[in-house]
Amino acid sequence: MSRTVYVNGDFLPEEDARISVFDRGFLFADGVYEVSTVLEGRLIDNEAHLIRLQRSLDELKMGCPVTKDELVELQKELIRRNNLVEGGLYLQVTRGAADREFGFPRDAKPSLVMFTQVKNLINSPVAEKGLKVISVPDIRWQRRDIKSVGLLAPALAKQAAVDAGADDAWMYEDGFVTEGSSNNAYIITKAGVIVTRHLGNEILHGITRRSVLALAAENNITIEERPFTLEEAADAAEAFVTSATTFVTAVVSLDGKQIGSGKPGPLANRLRQLYIEQALKS
Ligand code: PDD
C-alpha cells in the first residue's frame, strides 16, 4: 500500500510526490533531518528532536518553512493519515531550489519533506540477538553535531559492515570510537561503568543518548563521558548503541571478537527495558 508523504504543503501518495532537481538537498546535501520514534501512534521525545532540528538549522543559517507548532501538527497528521502505530517519522528541511551556485541563494524557499516508516521497534529481532559490529575509520566532516543529510560516509560504513557479514560499523578517529554509523556507541566496563564519548562536534548529540543516560543516573549506574578505544571496547563486559530507531541495542562482537558473553548483556537489556517503559508512559 502506498504511503502518504508530505511535501511542501501537500499530503500526497508517495508516487505523486515531487521535488525539484535544483533542490540544494539533492545537489549539495544542503539540508538537515530528524527521525522521531512513533510508539502506539505517538511521537516519543519529539520536543527534543525539534529543538535539535532548530539547532542544526541555525548552525547552517537555514530557515524552516513552518513554525514548530505547525510542524508538530503536520507530523501528527502524517501519522494519522498513514495509521502509523510503530516506526519512525523522517523529516527533512533543505535550503530549497535555486540555480546551481555554491553560495547561499538569496531567493530560495526552504523545502520540507516528511514520510513515515513502519518498523517493529520494541520486538526487534536484531535487538534480541545483539549487533555484530566492525570498526571503520571515521571519514566524516568535522561538524557531526549537525544532523546533516550528507550521509555518504555512514552509508559506506554500514555497507562495509554488511559486506563483512556484520550488522553495523563503529567509526573511530585517532584510535577512539566516535559513534556508530547511525547511533551513539557505549561500552560497559567490567566494573559496571557506562562509558560513552563526551558531547562535542565529533558526534551527534543523540536524543536517545540523553534519555538513556538520565535513566542510568536515576538508577545509580556510574557514567563516564569520555572517549574510549577499540581495545577497551573489545575488552568490555558489554557494549550497546542508542538511537531513535534502535532504543538501546546490545553489541555482541567487534571485528569478529566476542564482547563479554557474546550475547546481549544484563545491563544493556535492563537499560533497554527502562527506556521502553519510560517511552510508553510518556
Ligand atoms: N540516526 N549518531 C548518529 C551519527 C546518528 O545518525 C544518530 C541517529 C544517532 C542517534 O541519535 P538519536 O538518539 O537522536 O536518534 C547518533 C537516525 C536514527 C537516522 O539517521 O536514521
CSV table of C-alpha atoms in Angstrom, one decimal, residues 28-133:
chain,number,residue,atom,x,y,z
A,28,PHE,CA,24.8,19.9,-2.2
A,29,ALA,CA,23.4,17.8,0.7
A,30,ASP,CA,22.4,21.3,1.9
A,31,GLY,CA,19.8,20.1,4.4
A,32,VAL,CA,19.1,18.7,7.8
A,33,TYR,CA,16.9,16.0,9.1
A,34,GLU,CA,15.4,14.3,12.2
A,35,VAL,CA,14.0,10.8,12.8
A,36,SER,CA,11.4,10.7,15.6
A,37,THR,CA,10.2,7.4,17.1
A,38,VAL,CA,6.5,6.6,16.9
A,39,LEU,CA,5.1,4.1,19.5
A,40,GLU,CA,1.4,3.4,19.9
A,41,GLY,CA,0.8,6.1,17.3
A,42,ARG,CA,2.5,8.8,19.5
A,43,LEU,CA,5.7,10.7,18.9
A,44,ILE,CA,8.4,10.0,21.5
A,45,ASP,CA,10.9,12.6,22.7
A,46,ASN,CA,9.7,14.8,19.8
A,47,GLU,CA,10.2,18.1,21.5
A,48,ALA,CA,13.9,17.3,21.9
A,49,HIS,CA,14.2,16.3,18.3
A,50,LEU,CA,12.6,19.6,17.2
A,51,ILE,CA,15.0,21.6,19.4
A,52,ARG,CA,17.9,19.7,17.8
A,53,LEU,CA,16.4,20.4,14.3
A,54,GLN,CA,16.3,24.1,15.1
A,55,ARG,CA,19.9,24.0,16.3
A,56,SER,CA,21.0,22.2,13.1
A,57,LEU,CA,19.1,24.8,11.0
A,58,ASP,CA,20.7,27.7,13.0
A,59,GLU,CA,24.2,26.3,12.6
A,60,LEU,CA,23.6,26.2,8.8
A,61,LYS,CA,21.8,29.6,8.7
A,62,MET,CA,18.8,27.9,7.2
A,63,GLY,CA,15.1,28.7,7.6
A,64,CYS,CA,12.2,26.4,8.1
A,65,PRO,CA,9.0,26.9,6.1
A,66,VAL,CA,6.7,26.3,9.1
A,67,THR,CA,6.8,27.1,12.8
A,68,LYS,CA,7.5,24.5,15.4
A,69,ASP,CA,3.8,24.2,16.4
A,70,GLU,CA,2.8,23.9,12.8
A,71,LEU,CA,5.4,21.2,12.3
A,72,VAL,CA,4.1,19.1,15.2
A,73,GLU,CA,0.6,19.3,13.8
A,74,LEU,CA,1.9,18.2,10.3
A,75,GLN,CA,3.8,15.3,12.0
A,76,LYS,CA,0.6,14.2,13.8
A,77,GLU,CA,-1.5,14.5,10.7
A,78,LEU,CA,1.0,12.4,8.7
A,79,ILE,CA,1.0,9.7,11.4
A,80,ARG,CA,-2.9,9.8,11.3
A,81,ARG,CA,-3.1,9.6,7.5
A,82,ASN,CA,-0.7,6.6,7.5
A,83,ASN,CA,-2.3,4.9,10.5
A,84,LEU,CA,1.3,4.5,11.8
A,85,VAL,CA,1.3,2.7,15.1
A,86,GLU,CA,5.0,1.8,15.5
A,87,GLY,CA,8.0,3.0,13.5
A,88,GLY,CA,9.7,6.3,12.6
A,89,LEU,CA,8.8,9.7,11.2
A,90,TYR,CA,11.5,11.2,9.0
A,91,LEU,CA,11.6,14.9,8.3
A,92,GLN,CA,14.0,16.9,6.2
A,93,VAL,CA,14.4,20.6,5.7
A,94,THR,CA,16.7,21.7,2.8
A,95,ARG,CA,17.7,25.2,1.7
A,96,GLY,CA,15.3,24.8,-1.3
A,97,ALA,CA,15.6,25.0,-5.1
A,98,ALA,CA,17.8,27.5,-6.9
A,99,ASP,CA,20.2,27.6,-9.9
A,100,ARG,CA,23.4,25.8,-9.0
A,101,GLU,CA,25.8,28.2,-7.2
A,102,PHE,CA,27.8,27.3,-4.2
A,103,GLY,CA,26.9,30.3,-2.1
A,104,PHE,CA,23.5,30.5,-0.5
A,105,PRO,CA,20.8,31.7,-2.9
A,106,ARG,CA,19.0,34.8,-1.8
A,107,ASP,CA,15.5,33.8,-3.0
A,108,ALA,CA,15.3,30.1,-2.3
A,109,LYS,CA,12.4,28.9,-0.1
A,110,PRO,CA,13.3,26.0,2.2
A,111,SER,CA,11.8,22.7,1.4
A,112,LEU,CA,10.1,20.4,4.0
A,113,VAL,CA,9.6,16.7,3.3
A,114,MET,CA,8.3,14.1,5.7
A,115,PHE,CA,7.5,10.4,5.5
A,116,THR,CA,6.8,7.5,7.8
A,117,GLN,CA,8.4,4.1,8.1
A,118,VAL,CA,6.7,1.1,9.7
A,119,LYS,CA,9.1,-0.8,12.0
A,120,ASN,CA,9.0,-3.3,14.8
A,121,LEU,CA,11.0,-1.3,17.3
A,122,ILE,CA,10.0,-2.9,20.6
A,123,ASN,CA,10.0,-6.5,19.5
A,124,SER,CA,13.0,-6.1,17.3
A,125,PRO,CA,14.7,-9.4,16.3
A,126,VAL,CA,18.0,-7.6,15.9
A,127,ALA,CA,17.8,-6.3,19.5
A,128,GLU,CA,17.2,-9.9,20.8
A,129,LYS,CA,20.3,-11.2,19.1
A,130,GLY,CA,22.5,-8.2,19.5
A,131,LEU,CA,24.6,-6.4,16.9
A,132,LYS,CA,27.9,-7.6,15.3
A,133,VAL,CA,29.9,-4.5,14.5
